[in-house]
CSV table of C-alpha atoms and ligand atoms in Angstrom, one decimal:
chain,number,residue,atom,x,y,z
A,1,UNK,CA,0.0,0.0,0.0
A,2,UNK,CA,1.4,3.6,-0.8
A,3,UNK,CA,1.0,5.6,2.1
A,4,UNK,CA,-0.6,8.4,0.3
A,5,UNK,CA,-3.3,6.6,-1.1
A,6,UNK,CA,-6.6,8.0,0.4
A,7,UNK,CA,-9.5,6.2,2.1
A,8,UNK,CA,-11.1,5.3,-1.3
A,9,UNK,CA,-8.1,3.6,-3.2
A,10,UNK,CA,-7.3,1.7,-0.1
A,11,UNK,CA,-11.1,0.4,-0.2
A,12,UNK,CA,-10.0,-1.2,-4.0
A,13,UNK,CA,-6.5,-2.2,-4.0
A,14,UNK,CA,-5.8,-2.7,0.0
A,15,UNK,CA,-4.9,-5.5,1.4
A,16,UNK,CA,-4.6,-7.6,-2.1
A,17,UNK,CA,-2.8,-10.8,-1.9
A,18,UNK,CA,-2.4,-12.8,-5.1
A,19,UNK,CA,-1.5,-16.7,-6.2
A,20,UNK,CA,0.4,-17.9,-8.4
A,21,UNK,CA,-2.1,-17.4,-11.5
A,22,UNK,CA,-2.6,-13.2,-10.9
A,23,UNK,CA,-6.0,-13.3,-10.6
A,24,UNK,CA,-7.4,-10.0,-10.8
A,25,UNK,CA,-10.5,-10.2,-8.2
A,26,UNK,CA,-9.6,-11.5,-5.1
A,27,UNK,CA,-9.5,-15.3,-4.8
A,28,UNK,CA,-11.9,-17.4,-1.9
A,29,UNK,CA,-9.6,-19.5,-0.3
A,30,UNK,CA,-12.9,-21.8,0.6
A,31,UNK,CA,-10.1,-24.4,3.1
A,32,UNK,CA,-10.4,-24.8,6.6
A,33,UNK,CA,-6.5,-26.4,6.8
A,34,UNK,CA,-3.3,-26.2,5.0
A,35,UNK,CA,-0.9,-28.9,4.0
A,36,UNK,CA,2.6,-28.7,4.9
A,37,UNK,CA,5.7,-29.3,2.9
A,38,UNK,CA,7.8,-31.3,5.7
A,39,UNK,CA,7.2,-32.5,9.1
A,40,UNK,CA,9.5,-29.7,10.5
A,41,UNK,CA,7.6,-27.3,8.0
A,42,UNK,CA,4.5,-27.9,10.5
A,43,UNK,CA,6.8,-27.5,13.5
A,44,UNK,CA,8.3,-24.4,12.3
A,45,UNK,CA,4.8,-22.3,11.3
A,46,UNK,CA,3.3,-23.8,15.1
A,47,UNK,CA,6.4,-22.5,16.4
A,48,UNK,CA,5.9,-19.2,14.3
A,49,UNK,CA,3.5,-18.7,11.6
A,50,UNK,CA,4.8,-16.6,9.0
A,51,UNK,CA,2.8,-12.9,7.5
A,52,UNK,CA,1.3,-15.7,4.7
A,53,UNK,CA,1.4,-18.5,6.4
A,54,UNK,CA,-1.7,-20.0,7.4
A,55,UNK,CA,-2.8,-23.4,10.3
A,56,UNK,CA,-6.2,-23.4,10.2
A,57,UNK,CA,-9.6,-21.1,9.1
A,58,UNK,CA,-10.3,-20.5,13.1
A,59,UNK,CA,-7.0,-18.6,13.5
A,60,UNK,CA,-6.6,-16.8,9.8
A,61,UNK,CA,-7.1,-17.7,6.3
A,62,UNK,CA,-5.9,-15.8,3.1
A,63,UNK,CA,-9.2,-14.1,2.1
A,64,UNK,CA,-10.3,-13.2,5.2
A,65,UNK,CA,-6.5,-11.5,6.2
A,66,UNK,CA,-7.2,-9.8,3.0
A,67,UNK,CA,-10.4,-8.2,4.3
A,68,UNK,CA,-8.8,-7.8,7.9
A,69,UNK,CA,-6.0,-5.7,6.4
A,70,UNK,CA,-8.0,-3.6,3.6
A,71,UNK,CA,-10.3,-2.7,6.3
A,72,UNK,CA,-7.0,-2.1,8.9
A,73,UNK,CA,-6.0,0.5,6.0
A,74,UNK,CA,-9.2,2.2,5.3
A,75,UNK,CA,-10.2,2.8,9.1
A,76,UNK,CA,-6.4,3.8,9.8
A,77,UNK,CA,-5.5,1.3,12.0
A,78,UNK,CA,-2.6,-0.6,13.5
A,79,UNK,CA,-4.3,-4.2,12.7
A,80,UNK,CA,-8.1,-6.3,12.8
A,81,UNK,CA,-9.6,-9.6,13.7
A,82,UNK,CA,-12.4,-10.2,11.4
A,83,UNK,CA,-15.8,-12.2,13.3
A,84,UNK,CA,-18.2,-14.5,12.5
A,85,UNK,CA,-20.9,-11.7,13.1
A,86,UNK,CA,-20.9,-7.9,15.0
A,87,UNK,CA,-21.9,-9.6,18.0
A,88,UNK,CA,-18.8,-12.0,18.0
A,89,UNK,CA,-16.9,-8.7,17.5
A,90,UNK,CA,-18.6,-7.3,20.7
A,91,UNK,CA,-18.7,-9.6,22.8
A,92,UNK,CA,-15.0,-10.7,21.5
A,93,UNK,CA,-13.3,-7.7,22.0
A,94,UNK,CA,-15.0,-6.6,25.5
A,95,UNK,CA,-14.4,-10.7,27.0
A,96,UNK,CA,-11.0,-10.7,25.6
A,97,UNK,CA,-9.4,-7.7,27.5
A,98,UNK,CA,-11.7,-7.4,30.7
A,99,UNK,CA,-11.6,-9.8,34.1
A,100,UNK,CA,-13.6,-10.5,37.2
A,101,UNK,CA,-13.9,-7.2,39.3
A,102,UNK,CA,-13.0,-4.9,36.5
A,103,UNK,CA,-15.6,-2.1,36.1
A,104,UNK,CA,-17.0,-0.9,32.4
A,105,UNK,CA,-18.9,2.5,32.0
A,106,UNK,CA,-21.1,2.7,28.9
A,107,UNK,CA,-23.6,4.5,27.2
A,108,UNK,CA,-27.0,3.7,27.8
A,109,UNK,CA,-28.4,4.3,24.4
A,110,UNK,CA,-27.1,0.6,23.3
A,111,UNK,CA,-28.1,-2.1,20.9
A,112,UNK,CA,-29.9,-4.7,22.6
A,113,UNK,CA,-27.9,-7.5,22.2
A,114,UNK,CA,-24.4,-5.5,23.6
A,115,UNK,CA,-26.7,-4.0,26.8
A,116,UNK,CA,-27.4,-7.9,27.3
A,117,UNK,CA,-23.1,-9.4,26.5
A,118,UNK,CA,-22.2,-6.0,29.2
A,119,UNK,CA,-25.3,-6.6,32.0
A,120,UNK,CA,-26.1,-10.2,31.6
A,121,UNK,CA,-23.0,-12.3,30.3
A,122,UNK,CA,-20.3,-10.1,31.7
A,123,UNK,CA,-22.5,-9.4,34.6
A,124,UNK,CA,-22.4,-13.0,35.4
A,125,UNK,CA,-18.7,-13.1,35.7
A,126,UNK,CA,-18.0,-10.7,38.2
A,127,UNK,CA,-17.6,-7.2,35.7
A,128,UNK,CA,-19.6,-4.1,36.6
A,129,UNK,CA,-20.9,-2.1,34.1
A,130,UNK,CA,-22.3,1.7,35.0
A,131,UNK,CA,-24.6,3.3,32.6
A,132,UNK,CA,-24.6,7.4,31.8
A,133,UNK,CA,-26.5,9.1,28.8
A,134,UNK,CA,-23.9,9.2,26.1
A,135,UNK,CA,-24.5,12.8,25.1
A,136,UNK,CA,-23.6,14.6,28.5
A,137,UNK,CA,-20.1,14.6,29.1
A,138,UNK,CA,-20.1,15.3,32.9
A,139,UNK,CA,-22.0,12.1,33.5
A,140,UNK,CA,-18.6,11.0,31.4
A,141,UNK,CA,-16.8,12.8,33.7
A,142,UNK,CA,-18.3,11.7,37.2
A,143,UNK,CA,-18.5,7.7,36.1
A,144,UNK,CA,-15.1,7.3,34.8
A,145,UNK,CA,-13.0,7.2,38.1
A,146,UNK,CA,-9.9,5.8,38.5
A,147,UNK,CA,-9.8,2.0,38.4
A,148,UNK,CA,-11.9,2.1,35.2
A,149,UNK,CA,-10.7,-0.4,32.9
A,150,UNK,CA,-13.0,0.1,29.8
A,151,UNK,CA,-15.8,2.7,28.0
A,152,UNK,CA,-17.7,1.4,25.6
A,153,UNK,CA,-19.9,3.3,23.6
A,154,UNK,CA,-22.0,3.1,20.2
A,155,UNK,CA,-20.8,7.0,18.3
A,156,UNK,CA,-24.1,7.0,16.7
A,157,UNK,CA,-27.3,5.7,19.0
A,158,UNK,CA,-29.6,3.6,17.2
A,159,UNK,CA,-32.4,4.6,16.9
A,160,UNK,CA,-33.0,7.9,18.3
A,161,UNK,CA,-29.1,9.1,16.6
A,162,UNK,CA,-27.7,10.9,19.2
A,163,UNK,CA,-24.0,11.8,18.5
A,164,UNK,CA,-21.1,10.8,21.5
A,165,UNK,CA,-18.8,13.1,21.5
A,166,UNK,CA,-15.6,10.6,20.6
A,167,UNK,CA,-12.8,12.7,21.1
A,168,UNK,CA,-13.9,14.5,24.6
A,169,UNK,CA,-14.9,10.8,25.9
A,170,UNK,CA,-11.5,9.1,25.1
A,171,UNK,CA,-9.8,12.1,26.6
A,172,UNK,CA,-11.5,11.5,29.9
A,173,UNK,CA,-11.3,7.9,29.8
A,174,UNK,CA,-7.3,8.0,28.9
A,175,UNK,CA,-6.5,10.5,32.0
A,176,UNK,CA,-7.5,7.1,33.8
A,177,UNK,CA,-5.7,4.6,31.9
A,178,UNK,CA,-9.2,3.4,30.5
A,179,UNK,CA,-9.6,1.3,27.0
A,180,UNK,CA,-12.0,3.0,24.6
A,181,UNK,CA,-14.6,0.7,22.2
A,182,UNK,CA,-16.2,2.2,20.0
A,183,UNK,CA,-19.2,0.5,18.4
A,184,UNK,CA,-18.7,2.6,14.9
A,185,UNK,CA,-21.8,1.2,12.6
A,186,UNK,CA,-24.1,3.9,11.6
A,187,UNK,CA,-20.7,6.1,11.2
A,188,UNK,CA,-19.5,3.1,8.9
A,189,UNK,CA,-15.9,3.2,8.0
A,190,UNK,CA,-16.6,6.4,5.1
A,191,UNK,CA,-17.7,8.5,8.1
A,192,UNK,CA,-14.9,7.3,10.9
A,193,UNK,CA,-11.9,8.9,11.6
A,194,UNK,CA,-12.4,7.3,15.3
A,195,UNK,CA,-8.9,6.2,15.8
A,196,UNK,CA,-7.3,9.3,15.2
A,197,UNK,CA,-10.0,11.2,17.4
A,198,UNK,CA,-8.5,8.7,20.2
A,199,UNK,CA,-10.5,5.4,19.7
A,200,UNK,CA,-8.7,2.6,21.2
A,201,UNK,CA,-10.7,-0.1,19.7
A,202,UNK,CA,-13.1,0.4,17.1
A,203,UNK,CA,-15.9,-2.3,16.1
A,204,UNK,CA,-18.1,-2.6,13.1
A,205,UNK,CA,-20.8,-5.3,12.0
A,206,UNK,CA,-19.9,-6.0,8.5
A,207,UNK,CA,-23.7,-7.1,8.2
A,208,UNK,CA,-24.5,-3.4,7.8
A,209,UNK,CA,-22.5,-1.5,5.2
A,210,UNK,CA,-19.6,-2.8,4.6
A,211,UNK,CA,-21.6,-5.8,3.4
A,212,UNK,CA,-24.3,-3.4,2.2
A,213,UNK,CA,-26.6,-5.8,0.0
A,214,UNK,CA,-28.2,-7.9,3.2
A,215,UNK,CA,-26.1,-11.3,1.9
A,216,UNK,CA,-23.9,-12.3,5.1
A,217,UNK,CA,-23.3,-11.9,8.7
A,218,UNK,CA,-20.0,-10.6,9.7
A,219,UNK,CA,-17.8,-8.2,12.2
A,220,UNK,CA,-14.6,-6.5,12.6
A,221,UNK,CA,-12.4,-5.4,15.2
A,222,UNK,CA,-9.8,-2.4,15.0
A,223,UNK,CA,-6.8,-1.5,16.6
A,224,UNK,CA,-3.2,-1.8,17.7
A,225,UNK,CA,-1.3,-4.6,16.1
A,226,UNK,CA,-0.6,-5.6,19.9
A,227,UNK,CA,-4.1,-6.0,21.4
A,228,UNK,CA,-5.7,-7.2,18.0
A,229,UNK,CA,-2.9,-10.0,18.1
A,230,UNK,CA,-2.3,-10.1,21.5
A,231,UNK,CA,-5.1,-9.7,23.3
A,232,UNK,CA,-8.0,-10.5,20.3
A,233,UNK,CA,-6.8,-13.2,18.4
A,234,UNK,CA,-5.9,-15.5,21.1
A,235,UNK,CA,-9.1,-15.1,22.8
A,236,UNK,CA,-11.1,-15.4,19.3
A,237,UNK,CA,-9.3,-18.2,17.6
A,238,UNK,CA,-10.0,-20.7,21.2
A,239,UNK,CA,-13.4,-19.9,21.5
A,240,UNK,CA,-14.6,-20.3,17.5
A,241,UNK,CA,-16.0,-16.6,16.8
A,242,UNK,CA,-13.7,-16.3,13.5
A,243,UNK,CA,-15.1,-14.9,9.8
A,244,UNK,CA,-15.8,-17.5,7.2
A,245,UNK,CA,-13.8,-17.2,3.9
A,246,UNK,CA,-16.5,-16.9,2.0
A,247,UNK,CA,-18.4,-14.4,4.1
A,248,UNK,CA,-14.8,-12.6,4.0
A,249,UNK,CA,-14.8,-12.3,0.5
A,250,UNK,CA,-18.7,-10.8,0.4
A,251,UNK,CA,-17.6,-8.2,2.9
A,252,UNK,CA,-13.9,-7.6,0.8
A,253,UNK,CA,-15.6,-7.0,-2.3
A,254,UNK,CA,-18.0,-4.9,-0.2
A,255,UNK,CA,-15.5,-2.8,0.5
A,256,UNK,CA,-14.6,-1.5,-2.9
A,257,UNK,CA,-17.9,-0.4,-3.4
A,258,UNK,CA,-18.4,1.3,-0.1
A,259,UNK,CA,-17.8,4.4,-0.3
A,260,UNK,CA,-20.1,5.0,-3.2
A,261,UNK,CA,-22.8,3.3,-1.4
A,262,UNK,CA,-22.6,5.3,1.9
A,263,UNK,CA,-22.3,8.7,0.2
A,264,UNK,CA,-25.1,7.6,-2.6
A,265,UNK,CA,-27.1,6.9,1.0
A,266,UNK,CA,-26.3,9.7,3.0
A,267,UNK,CA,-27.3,12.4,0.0
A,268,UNK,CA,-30.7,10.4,0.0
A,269,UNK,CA,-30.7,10.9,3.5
A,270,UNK,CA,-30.2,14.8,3.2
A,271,UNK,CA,-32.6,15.5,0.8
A,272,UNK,CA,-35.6,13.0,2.4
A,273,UNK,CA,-34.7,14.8,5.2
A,274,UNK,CA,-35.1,18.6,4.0
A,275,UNK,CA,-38.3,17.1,1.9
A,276,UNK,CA,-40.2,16.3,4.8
A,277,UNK,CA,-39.7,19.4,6.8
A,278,UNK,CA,-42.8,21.1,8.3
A,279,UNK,CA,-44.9,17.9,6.9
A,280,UNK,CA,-48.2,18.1,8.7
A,281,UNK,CA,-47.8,14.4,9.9
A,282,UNK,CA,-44.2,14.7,11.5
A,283,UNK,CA,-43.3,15.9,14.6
A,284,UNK,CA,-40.0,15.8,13.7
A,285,UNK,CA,-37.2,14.5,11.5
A,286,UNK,CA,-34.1,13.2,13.2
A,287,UNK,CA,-31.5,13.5,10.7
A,288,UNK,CA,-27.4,14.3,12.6
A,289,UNK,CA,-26.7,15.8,9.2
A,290,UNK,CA,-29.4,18.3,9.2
A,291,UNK,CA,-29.1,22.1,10.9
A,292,UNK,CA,-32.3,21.2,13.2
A,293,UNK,CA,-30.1,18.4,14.8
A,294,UNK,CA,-29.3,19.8,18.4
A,295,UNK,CA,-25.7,17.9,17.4
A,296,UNK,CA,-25.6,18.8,13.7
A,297,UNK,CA,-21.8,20.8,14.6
A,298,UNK,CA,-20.8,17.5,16.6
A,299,UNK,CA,-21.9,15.7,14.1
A,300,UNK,CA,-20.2,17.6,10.9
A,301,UNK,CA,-16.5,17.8,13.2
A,302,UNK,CA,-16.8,14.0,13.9
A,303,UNK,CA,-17.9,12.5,10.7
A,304,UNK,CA,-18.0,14.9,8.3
A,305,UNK,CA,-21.7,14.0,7.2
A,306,UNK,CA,-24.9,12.6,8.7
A,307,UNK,CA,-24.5,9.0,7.9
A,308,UNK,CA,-27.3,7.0,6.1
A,309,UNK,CA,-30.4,6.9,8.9
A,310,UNK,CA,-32.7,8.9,9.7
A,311,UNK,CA,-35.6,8.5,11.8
A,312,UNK,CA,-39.1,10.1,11.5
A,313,UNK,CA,-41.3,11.1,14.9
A,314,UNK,CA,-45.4,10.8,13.7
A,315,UNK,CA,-47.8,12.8,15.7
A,316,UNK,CA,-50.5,10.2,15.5
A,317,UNK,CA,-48.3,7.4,17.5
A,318,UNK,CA,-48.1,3.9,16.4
A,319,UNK,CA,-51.8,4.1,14.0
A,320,UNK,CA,-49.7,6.8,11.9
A,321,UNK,CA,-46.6,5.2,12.0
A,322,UNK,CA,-47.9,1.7,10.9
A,323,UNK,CA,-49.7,3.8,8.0
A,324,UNK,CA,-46.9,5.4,7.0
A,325,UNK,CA,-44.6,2.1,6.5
A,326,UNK,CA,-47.5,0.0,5.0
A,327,UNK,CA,-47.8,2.8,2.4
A,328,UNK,CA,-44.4,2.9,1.1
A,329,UNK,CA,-43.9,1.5,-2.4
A,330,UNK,CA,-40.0,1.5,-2.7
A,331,UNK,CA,-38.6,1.5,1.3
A,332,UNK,CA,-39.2,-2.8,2.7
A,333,UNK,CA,-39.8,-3.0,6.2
A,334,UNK,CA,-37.3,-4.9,7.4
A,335,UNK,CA,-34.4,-4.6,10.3
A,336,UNK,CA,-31.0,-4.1,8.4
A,337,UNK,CA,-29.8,-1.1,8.3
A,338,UNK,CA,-26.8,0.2,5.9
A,339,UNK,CA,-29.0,-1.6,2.5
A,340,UNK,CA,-28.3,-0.6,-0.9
A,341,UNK,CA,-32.1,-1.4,-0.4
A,342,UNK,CA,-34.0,1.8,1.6
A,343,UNK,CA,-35.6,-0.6,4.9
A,344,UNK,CA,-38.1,0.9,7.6
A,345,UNK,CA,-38.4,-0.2,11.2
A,346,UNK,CA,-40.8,0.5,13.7
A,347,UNK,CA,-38.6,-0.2,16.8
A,348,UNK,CA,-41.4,0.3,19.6
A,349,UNK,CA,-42.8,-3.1,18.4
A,350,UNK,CA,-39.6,-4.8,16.4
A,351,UNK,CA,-35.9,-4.2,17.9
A,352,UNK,CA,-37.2,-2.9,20.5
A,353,UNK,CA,-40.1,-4.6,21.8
A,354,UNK,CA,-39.0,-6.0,24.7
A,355,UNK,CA,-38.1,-3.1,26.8
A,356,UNK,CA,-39.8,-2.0,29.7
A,357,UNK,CA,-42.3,1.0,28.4
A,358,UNK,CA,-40.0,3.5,30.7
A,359,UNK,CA,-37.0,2.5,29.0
A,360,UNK,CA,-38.4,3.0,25.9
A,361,UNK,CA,-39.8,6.3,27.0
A,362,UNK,CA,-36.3,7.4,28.6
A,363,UNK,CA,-34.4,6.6,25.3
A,364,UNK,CA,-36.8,8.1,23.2
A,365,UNK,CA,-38.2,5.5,21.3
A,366,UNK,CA,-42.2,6.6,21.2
A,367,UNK,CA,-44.9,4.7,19.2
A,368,UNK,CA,-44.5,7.2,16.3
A,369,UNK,CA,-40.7,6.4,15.7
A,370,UNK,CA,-40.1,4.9,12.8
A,371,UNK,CA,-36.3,4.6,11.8
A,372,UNK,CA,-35.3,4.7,8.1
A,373,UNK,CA,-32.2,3.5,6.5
A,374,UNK,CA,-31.8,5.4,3.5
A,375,UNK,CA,-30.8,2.8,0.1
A,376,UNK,CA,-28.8,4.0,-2.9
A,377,UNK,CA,-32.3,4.1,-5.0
A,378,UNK,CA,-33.0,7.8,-7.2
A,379,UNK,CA,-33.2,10.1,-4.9
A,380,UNK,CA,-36.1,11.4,-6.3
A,381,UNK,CA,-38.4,8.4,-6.6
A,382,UNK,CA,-37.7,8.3,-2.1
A,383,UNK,CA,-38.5,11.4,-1.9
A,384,UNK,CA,-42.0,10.7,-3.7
A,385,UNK,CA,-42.2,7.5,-2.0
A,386,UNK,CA,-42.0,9.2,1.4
A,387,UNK,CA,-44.4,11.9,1.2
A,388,UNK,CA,-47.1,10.2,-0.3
A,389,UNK,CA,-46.8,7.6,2.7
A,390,UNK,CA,-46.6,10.3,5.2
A,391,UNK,CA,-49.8,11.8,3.2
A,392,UNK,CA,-51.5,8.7,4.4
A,393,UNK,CA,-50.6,8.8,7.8
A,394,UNK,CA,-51.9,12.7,8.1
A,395,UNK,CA,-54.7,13.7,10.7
A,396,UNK,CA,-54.0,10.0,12.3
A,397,UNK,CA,-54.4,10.2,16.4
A,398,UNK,CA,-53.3,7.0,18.0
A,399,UNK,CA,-55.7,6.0,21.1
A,400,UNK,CA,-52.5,4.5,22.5
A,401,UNK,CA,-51.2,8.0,22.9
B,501,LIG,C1,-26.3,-4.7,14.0
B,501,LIG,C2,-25.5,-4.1,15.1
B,501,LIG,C3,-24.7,-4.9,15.9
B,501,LIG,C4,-24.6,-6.4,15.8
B,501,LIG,O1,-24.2,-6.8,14.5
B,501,LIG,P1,-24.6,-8.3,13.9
B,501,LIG,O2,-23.7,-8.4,12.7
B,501,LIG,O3,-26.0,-8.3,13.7
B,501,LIG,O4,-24.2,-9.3,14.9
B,501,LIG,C5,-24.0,-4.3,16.9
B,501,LIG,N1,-24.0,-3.0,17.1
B,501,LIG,C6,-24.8,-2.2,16.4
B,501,LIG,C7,-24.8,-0.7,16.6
B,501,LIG,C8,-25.6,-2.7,15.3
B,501,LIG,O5,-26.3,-1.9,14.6
C-alpha cells in the first residue's frame, strides 16, 4: 500500500494478496487447513506462523486476512480480527481484555444485544458495568473514576441518533488509563476517523454496510497490532468466533464499493430529510446531518456528514406510524440497516419490543418512531415514495397515545 493513497483507493486495492495465476479479483480461499511441505515445515509455522502463512480457518485464512488488512488500511488502523458476526466482535473484544472485578462504563443508548453481553453475560462473571446518557459529558466525567478499565460506547445511537462526542470521551477515559470501544456502525468506516479522534478499539458489523446488500453476517475489530494480536486473536481463535472465507470475500468486495454506497445513502438521506420538513404528519425529523439536529456541529467535526439513517417522529403514534410504512412503495420494512435497499423499522414493536415501556420512553423510542435507512435508489423516486406515505398517515391520532 502507498502511504498516500486515500480512504477510497485503499477500499480497491488494500490488502490484495495474489497466487500464483494473478487473478485479478480477489481469490476465496474456501479451506479450513493447509498442508505442509515437511514435518519440520509444521513444526516451524506452530512455532511461528509466517505474514502468509496460514494453520487453520479458526486462526486466519488468506481471504479473510485480505479483508482484515484492507479494512486495517481504510479505518487507519494498526491491525483487525475479522468475526463470524458484529456480535462476535462485541462480545469478542470486551471478553477478551476485561476480568472478574473490572468495572465498564457505557452509554445507555445501546443495541440490545451488547446492553445484554455488558449486564447479563459479563455481569455473570463478576464485571460491573455503569450506565450514563452518552450525550452529556459530565455524566462521562463523574463515572469514569480511577480504576476504570474500559468505555464502551456506540458513536451513533440507534435509533434515536444521538451523536457521542468521541474525542472528549477518550480524553476522559485516557487520563485514567481506560480502554475506549467504540461501536462505529451507523458512522460506517466512510464516516470514521475514530482512531485518530482517540478510539482505542473500534468495532463494526460488516452485516450493515460494509456488506451493504443484506447477503452475510459478519464483524470486525480495529486496533493496535498488539491488542488485535495479542489480546483478540488469542481469545477469538479458542473460542470459534472467526469470519468465514466466504463471508470474508462478500464483505472484501464490499469494501470496494463502499464508499459510493454510503455517500449515494447519505445524499438520499439529506434530501428525504429537507423534503419532509414542516410535513403536517411529523413531529420531527431526526436527521445528525441536518441544521435542526441539536448535534448537527458534533456531528459535521466528527464524521464529516450525517451518515445513512434517519428516523421520522409521527404525531398520531403507532396508528400513523404503521400507515406510514404500509404505504411505502419503494422502502421494505425490514431490520437491516446500511441496504443498498432503503428498509423501515418500527422499533417500539420490532428491535425494541422488549423493553420496559420507561426505558423505551427514557431513550426516546415513542410509538410514532419509525427509523429509516436510507438505500442507494434515485433520490427522487424516495422522496416521492416518502411523502405520499406520510400523506397517508396525516390527521392519524393513536388511542394508544
Ligand atoms: C447490528 C448491530 C450490531 C450487531 O451486529 P450483527 O452483525 O447483527 O451481529 C452491533 N451494534 C450495532 C450498533 C448494530 O447496529
Amino acid at each position: 500500500m502507498s502511504e498516500t493513497w486515500n480512504k477510497r483507493t485503499r477500499a480497491v486495492h488494500g490488502g490484495t494478496r495474489r497466487s500464483q495465476y494473478g487473478e485479478l479479483s480477489e481469490a476465496i480461499f474456501l479451506t479450513q487447513g493447509f498442508a505442509y511441505d515437511s514435518a519440520e515445515a509444521a513444526q516451524a509455522r506452530f512455532i511461528e506462523a509466517g505474514a502468509d502463512e496460514f494453520i487453520y480457518a479458526r486462526y486466519g485464512n488468506p481471504t479473510v486476512r485480505m479483508f482484515e488488512d484492507r479494512i486495517a488500511q481504510i479505518e487507519g488502523a494498526e491491525d483487525a480480527f475479522a468475526t463470524a458476526s458484529g456480535m462476535a466482535a462485541v462480545s469478542g473484544a470486551l471478553t477478551a481484555m476485561l476480568k472478574a472485578g473490572d468495572r465498564v462504563v457505557a452509554a445507555r443508548a445501546l443495541f440490545g444485544s451488547c446492553l445484554y453481553v455488558l449486564q447479563d453475560v459479563l455481569g455473570r462473571f463478576g464485571v460491573e458495568t455503569v450506565f450514563v446518557d452518552g450525550t452529556d459529558l459530565d455524566q462521562w466525567r463523574e463515572a469514569i473514576r480511577p480504576g476504570t478499565a474500559a468505555v464502551f460506547f456506540e458513536s451513533v445511537s440507534n435509533p434515536t441518533l444521538e451523536i457521542v462526542d468521541i474525542r472528549a470521551v477518550c480524553e476522559l477515559a485516557h487520563a485514567v488509563g481506560a480502554t475506549v470501544l467504540v461501536d462505529n456502525v451507523f458512522a460506517s468506516p466512510v464516516f470514521s476517523d475514530a482512531i485518530a479522534q482517540g478510539a482505542d478499539v473500534v468495532i463494526y458489523s460488516a452485516t450493515k454496510h460494509i456488506d451493504g446488500q443484506g447477503r452475510a453476517l459478519g464483524g470486525v475489530i480495529l486496533g493496535t497490532r498488539d491488542f488485535i494480536r495479542k489480546t483478540v486473536e488469542p481469545y477469538m481463535k479458542h473460542t470459534g468466533g472467526s469470519m468465514s472465507p466466504f463471508n470474508a470475500w462478500i464483505m472484501l468486495k464490499g469494501l470496494e464499493t463502499l464508499d459510493l454506497r454510503v455517500n449515494a445513502q447519505a445524499d438520499n438521506a439529506l434530501a428525504v430529510c429537507k423534503a419532509v420538513q414542516g410535513h403536517p404528519a411529523l413531529l420531527r425529523c431526526i436527521y445528525p446531518g441536518h441544521a435542526s439536529h441539536a448535534q448537527a456541529e458534533l456531528c459535521r467535526r466528527q464524521m464529516g456528514r450525517g451518515g445513512t439513517v434517519l428516523a421520522f417522529e409521527l404525531k398520531g403514534g403507532q396508528d400513523a406510524a404503521f400507515a406510514f410504512v404500509n404505504a411505502l412503495k419503494i422502502g421494505r420494512i425490514s431490520n437491516n440497516l446500511g441496504d443498498a435497499k432503503t428498509i423501515v423499522t418500527h422499533p417500539a414493536t420490532t428491535t425494541h419490543q422488549r423493553l420496559p415501556d420507561d426505558r423505551k420512553e427514557a431513550l426516546g423510542i415513542t410509538p410514532g418512531l419509525v427509523r429509516v435507512s436510507m438505500g442507494i435508489e434515485d433520490s427522487g423516486d424516495l422522496v416521492g415514495d416518502m411523502l405520499q406515505a406520510l400523506d397517508r398517515a396525516v390527521g392519524m391520532v393513536s388511542p394508544r397515545d
